Coordinates of C-alpha atoms and ligand atoms in Angstrom, one line a residue:
M1 CA 16.7 31.9 -16.5
E2 CA 15.8 34.3 -13.7
E3 CA 18.5 36.9 -12.8
N4 CA 19.0 35.5 -9.4
R5 CA 19.0 31.9 -10.3
V6 CA 22.6 30.4 -9.9
I7 CA 23.4 27.8 -12.5
I8 CA 25.0 24.7 -10.9
F9 CA 27.7 23.3 -13.1
D10 CA 28.9 20.0 -11.7
T11 CA 32.4 18.9 -12.6
T12 CA 32.6 15.8 -10.3
L13 CA 33.1 13.7 -13.4
R14 CA 35.8 15.8 -14.9
D15 CA 37.8 17.9 -12.4
G16 CA 36.7 15.6 -9.5
E17 CA 37.6 12.5 -11.4
Q18 CA 41.1 13.8 -12.0
V19 CA 42.0 12.8 -8.4
P20 CA 44.5 9.9 -8.4
G21 CA 42.7 6.7 -7.4
C22 CA 39.2 8.1 -8.0
Q23 CA 38.8 7.0 -11.6
L24 CA 35.4 5.6 -12.5
N25 CA 34.4 3.3 -15.3
T26 CA 31.7 4.3 -17.7
V27 CA 28.9 2.4 -15.9
E28 CA 29.8 4.1 -12.7
K29 CA 30.0 7.5 -14.4
I30 CA 26.5 7.0 -15.8
E31 CA 25.3 6.2 -12.3
V32 CA 26.8 9.4 -10.9
A33 CA 25.4 11.4 -13.9
R34 CA 21.9 10.1 -13.2
A35 CA 22.2 11.0 -9.6
L36 CA 23.4 14.5 -10.5
E37 CA 20.4 14.8 -12.9
A38 CA 18.0 13.8 -10.1
L39 CA 19.8 16.2 -7.7
G40 CA 18.9 19.0 -10.1
V41 CA 22.3 20.2 -11.4
D42 CA 22.0 22.4 -14.6
V43 CA 25.3 21.3 -16.3
I44 CA 27.3 18.1 -16.0
E45 CA 30.9 18.3 -17.2
A46 CA 31.2 14.7 -18.3
G47 CA 34.9 14.6 -19.2
F48 CA 37.8 15.6 -21.4
P49 CA 37.1 13.5 -24.5
V50 CA 40.5 13.9 -26.2
S51 CA 42.4 12.8 -23.1
S52 CA 41.5 9.1 -23.5
P53 CA 39.2 6.7 -25.3
G54 CA 37.6 5.9 -21.9
D55 CA 36.8 9.6 -21.3
F56 CA 35.5 9.9 -24.9
N57 CA 33.2 6.9 -24.4
S58 CA 32.0 8.2 -21.0
V59 CA 30.9 11.5 -22.6
V60 CA 29.1 9.6 -25.3
E61 CA 27.3 7.3 -22.9
I62 CA 26.4 10.1 -20.4
S63 CA 25.0 12.1 -23.3
K64 CA 22.7 9.2 -24.1
A65 CA 21.7 8.5 -20.5
V66 CA 21.0 11.9 -19.2
R67 CA 18.4 14.2 -20.8
N68 CA 17.8 17.3 -18.6
P69 CA 21.1 18.9 -17.8
V70 CA 23.4 20.4 -20.4
I71 CA 26.3 17.9 -21.1
C72 CA 29.6 19.7 -21.3
A73 CA 33.0 18.4 -22.6
L74 CA 36.3 20.0 -21.8
T75 CA 39.0 20.9 -24.4
R76 CA 42.2 22.9 -24.7
A77 CA 42.2 25.8 -27.2
V78 CA 43.2 23.2 -29.8
K79 CA 41.2 22.3 -33.0
K80 CA 41.6 18.5 -32.6
D81 CA 40.3 18.7 -29.0
I82 CA 37.3 20.7 -30.1
E83 CA 36.5 18.2 -32.9
V84 CA 36.7 15.2 -30.6
A85 CA 34.6 16.9 -28.0
A86 CA 31.9 17.8 -30.6
E87 CA 31.9 14.1 -31.7
A88 CA 31.6 12.8 -28.1
L89 CA 28.7 15.2 -27.5
K90 CA 26.8 13.9 -30.6
Y91 CA 24.0 12.3 -28.7
A92 CA 23.5 15.0 -26.1
E93 CA 20.1 16.7 -26.1
R94 CA 21.7 19.9 -24.8
K95 CA 25.5 20.3 -25.3
R96 CA 28.3 22.6 -24.4
I97 CA 32.0 22.8 -25.4
H98 CA 34.2 24.2 -22.6
T99 CA 37.4 25.5 -24.2
G100 CA 40.1 27.7 -22.9
I101 CA 43.7 28.7 -22.3
G102 CA 45.9 30.1 -19.5
T103 CA 45.9 33.9 -19.0
S104 CA 48.2 34.5 -16.0
P105 CA 51.8 35.6 -16.5
Y106 CA 52.9 32.2 -15.2
H107 CA 50.9 30.4 -17.9
I108 CA 51.7 32.8 -20.7
Q109 CA 55.4 33.0 -20.0
Y110 CA 56.4 29.6 -18.6
K111 CA 53.7 27.1 -19.6
I112 CA 52.6 28.2 -23.1
K113 CA 55.8 30.3 -23.7
T114 CA 54.0 32.9 -25.8
T115 CA 52.8 36.5 -25.7
P116 CA 49.6 38.0 -24.2
E117 CA 48.4 39.0 -27.7
E118 CA 48.9 35.5 -29.0
I119 CA 46.8 34.1 -26.1
I120 CA 43.9 36.3 -27.1
R121 CA 44.2 35.2 -30.7
R122 CA 44.2 31.5 -29.8
A123 CA 41.3 32.0 -27.4
V124 CA 39.2 33.8 -30.0
D125 CA 40.0 31.1 -32.6
A126 CA 39.1 28.3 -30.2
V127 CA 35.7 29.9 -29.3
K128 CA 34.9 30.6 -33.0
Y129 CA 35.8 27.0 -33.9
A130 CA 33.8 25.5 -31.1
R131 CA 30.8 27.6 -32.2
K132 CA 30.9 25.9 -35.6
F133 CA 29.8 22.7 -33.7
V134 CA 27.6 23.9 -30.8
D135 CA 25.7 27.0 -29.9
D136 CA 26.7 26.9 -26.3
V137 CA 30.5 27.6 -25.8
E138 CA 32.1 28.2 -22.4
F139 CA 35.5 29.8 -22.3
Y140 CA 37.9 29.3 -19.3
A141 CA 40.7 31.7 -18.6
E142 CA 43.0 29.3 -16.8
D143 CA 44.7 30.7 -13.7
A144 CA 42.4 33.8 -13.9
G145 CA 42.9 34.1 -10.2
R146 CA 46.5 35.2 -10.7
S147 CA 45.8 37.1 -14.0
D148 CA 46.0 40.8 -14.4
N149 CA 42.4 42.1 -14.2
A150 CA 42.8 44.6 -17.1
Y151 CA 44.3 42.0 -19.4
L152 CA 41.7 39.4 -18.3
A153 CA 38.9 41.9 -19.2
R154 CA 40.4 42.2 -22.7
V155 CA 40.4 38.4 -23.1
I156 CA 36.9 38.1 -21.9
E157 CA 35.6 40.9 -24.1
A158 CA 37.3 39.2 -27.1
V159 CA 35.9 35.7 -26.5
I160 CA 32.4 37.0 -25.9
K161 CA 32.6 38.8 -29.2
A162 CA 33.8 35.5 -30.7
G163 CA 30.7 33.8 -29.5
A164 CA 31.3 32.5 -25.9
T165 CA 28.0 32.2 -24.0
V166 CA 29.7 31.5 -20.6
V167 CA 33.0 32.9 -19.3
N168 CA 34.7 30.9 -16.6
I169 CA 37.1 32.7 -14.3
P170 CA 39.0 29.9 -12.6
D171 CA 41.0 30.4 -9.4
T172 CA 43.0 27.4 -10.7
T173 CA 45.6 27.5 -7.8
G174 CA 43.1 28.4 -5.0
Y175 CA 45.3 31.5 -4.2
C176 CA 42.7 34.3 -4.2
L177 CA 41.3 35.9 -1.1
P178 CA 37.5 36.0 -1.1
E179 CA 37.5 39.8 -1.4
E180 CA 40.1 39.7 -4.2
Y181 CA 38.1 37.1 -6.2
G182 CA 34.9 39.0 -5.6
A183 CA 36.6 42.2 -6.8
K184 CA 37.9 40.4 -9.9
I185 CA 34.3 39.4 -10.9
R186 CA 33.1 42.9 -10.1
Y187 CA 35.9 44.3 -12.3
L188 CA 34.7 42.2 -15.2
V189 CA 31.1 43.2 -14.7
D190 CA 32.1 46.9 -14.7
N191 CA 34.8 46.8 -17.4
V192 CA 33.8 44.3 -20.1
P193 CA 31.4 46.2 -22.4
N194 CA 29.7 43.1 -23.7
I195 CA 29.6 41.2 -20.4
D196 CA 25.7 41.2 -20.5
Q197 CA 25.9 38.7 -23.4
A198 CA 27.5 35.9 -21.3
V199 CA 27.1 34.3 -18.0
I200 CA 30.1 34.7 -15.6
S201 CA 31.1 31.4 -14.0
T202 CA 33.2 30.8 -10.9
H203 CA 35.6 27.8 -10.7
C204 CA 37.5 27.9 -7.4
H205 CA 40.0 25.4 -6.0
N206 CA 40.5 24.9 -2.3
D207 CA 44.2 25.0 -1.8
L208 CA 43.9 27.6 1.0
G209 CA 40.5 26.4 2.1
M210 CA 38.7 29.3 0.5
A211 CA 37.0 27.7 -2.5
T212 CA 33.4 28.1 -1.1
A213 CA 34.1 31.6 0.2
N214 CA 35.5 32.7 -3.1
T215 CA 32.7 31.1 -5.1
M216 CA 30.1 33.0 -2.9
M217 CA 32.0 36.3 -3.3
G218 CA 32.0 35.7 -7.1
I219 CA 28.3 35.1 -7.0
I220 CA 27.6 38.1 -4.8
N221 CA 29.6 40.2 -7.3
G222 CA 27.7 39.1 -10.4
A223 CA 28.7 35.6 -11.4
R224 CA 25.6 33.4 -12.1
Q225 CA 27.2 30.0 -12.6
A226 CA 29.1 28.0 -9.9
E227 CA 31.5 25.2 -10.9
V228 CA 31.4 22.7 -8.1
T229 CA 31.9 19.0 -7.2
I230 CA 30.2 16.7 -4.9
N231 CA 32.0 16.5 -1.5
G232 CA 34.4 19.1 -2.9
I233 CA 36.6 16.5 -4.5
G234 CA 39.1 17.6 -7.1
E235 CA 42.7 18.3 -7.9
R236 CA 45.0 18.7 -4.9
A237 CA 42.8 20.2 -2.1
G238 CA 39.7 19.9 -4.3
N239 CA 37.1 22.1 -5.8
T240 CA 34.2 24.1 -4.3
S241 CA 31.7 21.7 -2.9
L242 CA 28.2 21.6 -4.5
E243 CA 26.5 21.0 -1.2
E244 CA 28.1 24.0 0.5
V245 CA 27.1 26.4 -2.2
A246 CA 23.6 25.0 -2.6
M247 CA 22.9 25.2 1.2
I248 CA 24.5 28.6 1.6
I249 CA 22.2 29.9 -1.1
K250 CA 19.2 28.1 0.4
S251 CA 19.9 29.2 4.0
H252 CA 20.8 32.8 3.3
H253 CA 17.4 34.3 2.2
D254 CA 19.1 37.7 2.5
L255 CA 21.1 36.9 -0.7
N256 CA 17.9 36.5 -2.7
L257 CA 19.4 33.8 -4.8
S258 CA 18.2 30.3 -5.8
T259 CA 19.4 27.1 -7.4
G260 CA 17.6 24.1 -8.9
I261 CA 19.2 21.7 -6.4
N262 CA 16.9 19.3 -4.5
P263 CA 18.6 19.4 -1.1
K264 CA 16.9 16.2 0.0
L265 CA 19.2 14.2 -2.4
I266 CA 22.4 15.9 -1.2
F267 CA 23.4 13.2 1.3
S268 CA 22.6 10.2 -0.8
T269 CA 24.5 11.7 -3.8
S270 CA 27.5 12.5 -1.5
R271 CA 27.6 8.9 -0.3
L272 CA 27.2 7.5 -3.8
V273 CA 30.2 9.5 -5.0
S274 CA 32.2 8.7 -1.9
T275 CA 31.6 5.0 -2.3
L276 CA 32.2 4.7 -6.0
M277 CA 35.3 6.9 -5.9
S278 CA 36.6 5.2 -2.7
M279 CA 37.0 8.7 -1.2
P280 CA 35.8 8.9 2.4
V281 CA 34.1 12.1 3.4
Q282 CA 36.0 13.8 6.2
A283 CA 33.9 13.5 9.4
N284 CA 33.7 17.3 10.0
K285 CA 32.9 18.1 6.3
A286 CA 30.2 20.8 6.2
I287 CA 26.7 19.5 5.3
V288 CA 27.7 15.9 4.6
G289 CA 30.3 14.9 7.1
R290 CA 29.5 12.2 9.7
N291 CA 29.7 14.8 12.4
A292 CA 28.0 17.7 10.6
F293 CA 24.8 17.2 12.7
A294 CA 26.3 15.4 15.7
H295 CA 26.3 17.1 19.1
S296 CA 28.6 15.8 21.8
S297 CA 29.0 18.4 24.4
G298 CA 26.5 18.5 27.3
I299 CA 25.7 22.2 26.8
H300 CA 25.0 21.8 23.1
Q301 CA 23.0 18.6 23.6
D302 CA 20.8 20.2 26.1
G303 CA 20.4 23.2 23.8
V304 CA 19.5 21.1 20.8
L305 CA 17.0 19.0 22.8
K306 CA 15.3 22.2 23.9
N307 CA 15.2 23.6 20.4
R308 CA 17.1 22.2 17.5
E309 CA 17.8 25.7 16.1
N310 CA 19.7 26.7 19.2
Y311 CA 22.7 24.9 17.7
E312 CA 21.7 23.9 14.1
I313 CA 21.2 26.3 11.2
I314 CA 20.0 23.5 8.9
D315 CA 17.5 20.8 9.7
P316 CA 19.4 17.6 8.8
K317 CA 16.2 16.3 7.1
E318 CA 16.5 19.1 4.6
V319 CA 19.7 17.5 3.2
G320 CA 18.4 13.9 3.4
I321 CA 19.9 13.0 6.8
R322 CA 17.3 11.3 9.1
E323 CA 18.1 13.3 12.2
S324 CA 20.7 15.1 14.2
S325 CA 22.6 12.8 16.5
I326 CA 23.3 13.2 20.1
I327 CA 26.6 11.5 20.7
L328 CA 26.8 10.1 24.2
T329 CA 30.2 10.7 25.6
A330 CA 31.6 11.5 29.1
R331 CA 30.7 15.1 28.3
S332 CA 27.0 14.3 27.9
G333 CA 24.5 15.4 30.5
R334 CA 21.4 13.7 32.0
A335 CA 19.2 15.4 29.4
A336 CA 21.0 13.6 26.6
L337 CA 21.0 10.3 28.3
N338 CA 17.3 10.6 29.2
H339 CA 16.6 11.5 25.6
R340 CA 18.3 8.4 24.3
L341 CA 16.6 6.2 26.9
D342 CA 13.3 7.7 25.8
L343 CA 14.1 6.8 22.1
L344 CA 14.8 3.3 23.3
G345 CA 11.5 3.1 25.0
I346 CA 13.0 3.1 28.5
K347 CA 11.1 5.3 30.9
L348 CA 12.7 6.1 34.2
G349 CA 12.1 8.0 37.3
K350 CA 14.5 10.6 38.6
E351 CA 16.3 8.2 41.0
E352 CA 16.7 5.5 38.5
L353 CA 18.0 8.0 36.0
D354 CA 20.5 9.3 38.5
E355 CA 21.8 5.7 39.1
I356 CA 22.1 5.0 35.4
Y357 CA 23.8 8.3 34.8
H358 CA 26.3 7.5 37.5
R359 CA 27.1 4.2 35.8
F360 CA 27.0 5.8 32.4
L361 CA 29.8 8.3 33.4
I362 CA 32.0 5.5 34.7
L363 CA 31.6 3.6 31.4
A364 CA 32.0 6.8 29.3
D365 CA 35.3 7.5 30.9
K366 CA 36.6 4.1 29.7
K367 CA 34.9 4.2 26.3
K368 CA 34.9 7.0 23.7
E369 CA 31.2 6.7 22.7
I370 CA 28.3 5.0 24.4
N371 CA 25.9 3.2 22.0
D372 CA 22.4 2.0 22.3
E373 CA 23.5 -1.5 23.3
D374 CA 25.6 0.0 26.1
I375 CA 22.6 2.0 27.3
K376 CA 20.3 -1.1 27.4
I377 CA 22.9 -3.0 29.4
L378 CA 23.3 -0.1 31.8
S379 CA 19.6 0.2 32.4
G380 CA 19.3 -3.6 32.7
E381 CA 21.8 -3.4 35.5
V382 CA 19.8 -0.8 37.4
F383 CA 16.6 -2.7 37.1
R384 CA 18.2 -5.8 38.5
G385 CA 18.6 -4.0 41.8
E386 CA 21.0 -4.7 44.7
K387 CA 22.5 -8.1 44.8
R388 CA 23.3 -10.5 47.6
L389 CA 26.7 -11.1 46.0
K390 CA 28.6 -8.2 44.5
L391 CA 32.1 -7.8 43.0
E392 CA 33.8 -5.1 45.0
S393 CA 37.4 -5.4 43.8
L394 CA 39.5 -7.3 41.3
Q395 CA 43.2 -7.4 40.7
V396 CA 44.9 -9.7 38.2
L397 CA 48.5 -10.4 37.5
C398 CA 49.1 -12.0 34.1
G399 CA 51.3 -11.9 31.1
N400 CA 53.5 -14.2 29.1
S401 CA 56.1 -14.8 31.7
V402 CA 54.1 -15.2 35.0
T403 CA 51.5 -17.6 36.3
P404 CA 48.2 -15.7 36.3
V405 CA 47.0 -14.9 39.8
A406 CA 43.8 -13.0 40.8
T407 CA 42.7 -11.4 44.0
V408 CA 38.9 -10.7 44.3
G409 CA 36.9 -8.9 46.9
V410 CA 33.2 -10.0 46.9
R411 CA 30.5 -8.4 49.1
I412 CA 28.5 -11.2 50.5
N413 CA 25.4 -10.2 52.5
G414 CA 26.9 -6.7 53.1
E415 CA 30.4 -7.9 54.1
V416 CA 33.5 -7.9 51.8
H417 CA 35.5 -11.1 51.7
T418 CA 38.8 -11.4 49.7
S419 CA 40.5 -14.4 48.2
T420 CA 43.5 -15.0 45.9
A421 CA 44.0 -17.9 43.5
P422 CA 46.2 -18.9 40.6
G423 CA 44.8 -20.2 37.3
N424 CA 45.7 -21.2 33.8
G425 CA 44.7 -17.7 32.6
P426 CA 43.5 -14.5 34.2
I427 CA 39.8 -15.4 34.0
D428 CA 40.3 -18.9 35.3
A429 CA 42.3 -17.4 38.3
A430 CA 39.6 -14.8 39.0
L431 CA 36.7 -17.3 38.9
T432 CA 38.6 -19.8 41.1
A433 CA 39.1 -17.0 43.7
V434 CA 35.4 -16.3 43.6
K435 CA 34.6 -20.0 44.0
H436 CA 36.8 -20.1 47.1
L437 CA 34.6 -17.4 48.7
I438 CA 31.1 -18.7 47.9
H439 CA 31.7 -22.3 49.0
E440 CA 29.1 -23.5 46.4
N441 CA 29.6 -26.5 44.3
V442 CA 29.3 -24.9 40.9
H443 CA 30.5 -26.0 37.5
L444 CA 31.0 -23.7 34.6
E445 CA 29.0 -25.1 31.7
E446 CA 29.2 -22.4 29.1
F447 CA 31.2 -19.2 28.8
L448 CA 30.8 -16.8 25.9
I449 CA 32.6 -13.4 25.4
Q450 CA 31.3 -11.1 22.6
A451 CA 32.5 -7.7 21.5
I452 CA 29.4 -5.6 20.8
T453 CA 30.6 -3.4 18.0
R454 CA 34.0 -2.9 16.6
G455 CA 36.9 -1.1 18.3
S456 CA 39.3 -2.3 20.9
D457 CA 37.7 0.2 23.3
D458 CA 34.4 -1.5 23.0
I459 CA 32.6 -3.3 25.8
G460 CA 32.7 -7.1 25.9
K461 CA 29.5 -9.0 26.8
V462 CA 29.9 -12.2 28.8
H463 CA 27.2 -14.9 29.0
I464 CA 27.8 -17.7 31.5
Q465 CA 26.0 -20.9 32.4
V466 CA 26.8 -22.7 35.6
E467 CA 25.5 -26.0 36.9
H468 CA 24.6 -26.5 40.6
E469 CA 23.0 -29.7 41.8
G470 CA 21.7 -30.6 38.4
K471 CA 20.2 -27.2 37.7
I472 CA 21.4 -24.6 35.2
F473 CA 21.8 -20.9 36.2
Y474 CA 22.6 -18.1 33.8
G475 CA 24.7 -15.0 34.4
F476 CA 25.4 -11.9 32.3
S477 CA 27.6 -8.8 32.4
A478 CA 29.2 -6.3 30.2
N479 CA 32.3 -4.2 30.8
T480 CA 35.2 -2.7 28.8
D481 CA 37.4 -5.0 30.9
I482 CA 36.5 -8.5 29.9
I483 CA 38.0 -10.1 33.0
T484 CA 35.7 -7.9 35.2
A485 CA 32.8 -8.7 32.9
S486 CA 33.5 -12.4 33.3
V487 CA 33.7 -12.3 37.1
E488 CA 30.5 -10.2 37.3
A489 CA 28.7 -12.6 35.0
F490 CA 29.9 -15.6 37.1
I491 CA 28.7 -13.8 40.3
D492 CA 25.4 -13.0 38.6
A493 CA 24.8 -16.6 37.8
V494 CA 25.8 -17.8 41.3
S495 CA 23.5 -15.2 42.9
R496 CA 20.6 -16.9 41.2
I497 CA 21.3 -20.2 42.9
D498 CA 19.9 -18.8 46.2
N499 CA 16.8 -17.2 44.8
G500 CA 16.3 -20.2 42.4
T501 CA 16.0 -18.2 39.2
T502 CA 17.2 -20.2 36.3
D503 CA 15.8 -18.0 33.5
T504 CA 18.1 -16.0 31.2
V505 CA 18.7 -12.3 31.8
Ligands
LIG1 O1 41.0 24.8 -12.5 C1 40.9 25.1 -13.7 O2 41.4 26.1 -14.2 C2 40.2 24.2 -14.6 C3 39.9 24.6 -16.0 C4 40.3 23.5 -17.0 C5 38.5 25.0 -16.1 O3 39.8 23.1 -14.2
LIG2 ZN1 39.7 23.1 -12.0

């Protein structure tokens, strides 16, 4: 392996799977393991075989299903664990036993209740025993983050002498500062005489949100394996995320490092793990979050449209995301709206764009996000041009203890007329008030309200059919206020009576 190649050790199926509610069955684990293999991870930690028959079986089946990555099984520094792990790895083409013990004062004194010298003896025995079964043995010094560096160096020297090929320096509690963790790795590089005979591995937890920073500082200071999980899932606040480390290394050419990860498969692998583990990815999660490539402020949108790199350091296509998204909100400018219209195949002149933009802002103030359907509706309204009849104002009184009453103001041939009427509901009251004004003999034949997408802040589309002297006229409108949409749709249909259009909108 080249000196600057960072080995990606994925523990989604072990440390990641320890998260309550994220347990996978063997078939699902195989699916994830295959995806990790395709993604290009070097080592898959497939489970902790002695912990349960299910875990044992998963390690066996993953060993059979996956051929390229090294398959790793976790153990404590206990003979029985090591024997069971070796048995579970029987079918693996390339296998590793990952054994270890706590080395911090907390673990030595309160968890294991022993002495530092006894810990070294048990660590050495475990590594030697594991080497009887496999050539590749990784040793973890649990809670190395809070272990004394001089003592840790003695443990690491002893386990390498006993045959460890990889030495894992976990920041088990996620306590270290990036500089502190980097200095710890540097200390081992400088003070463990046989360190060149093993690969140093990082394993950082995210309790203080520093897992990725710590991992990078470990690598910069000499570690050449990073233990990571997809989407950063794992115990408590999680582990270092694979996608973050892989993309930092890929983006920062100045580090002169590489991994075997195929970034194009990052997004699909993220979603596979999220779906199978029922663990949604936080929207602002780096690289794979829903908003990781979404721009919503007008200034950023304009900048991205001029040149993506103004506000993006990674091309979303690189990580398997189709494109950056320009989220249309009340903060979006004309440039973003025009871009979306363009994508929808709607070409507009400056005046038309100004008119749609004006309507867009009114709608965007009522609705958090404007979608394509909204845009089509808005542009349709502009194309329809000025109407003979136009709703100018609407006021409705309704509720469960009053008779609904509506007052409408309708511009008819340039002049606003108002009318008030009761009804059996707010829509009935509003339509009756309009009927009083237009003096037309119209019957409502069909009335359909539809929500376009999901939320309660969505716009409702209203389709109406009215009958006048044996002919059918159609009307349509859309608004976040369904009563307004209903009245507008009714007026739209009635307007067609005069010009005789009976076609649908
Ligand atoms: O966080 C940790 O210390 C671990 C070890 C078992 C490697 O997960
Ligand atoms: Zn861990």
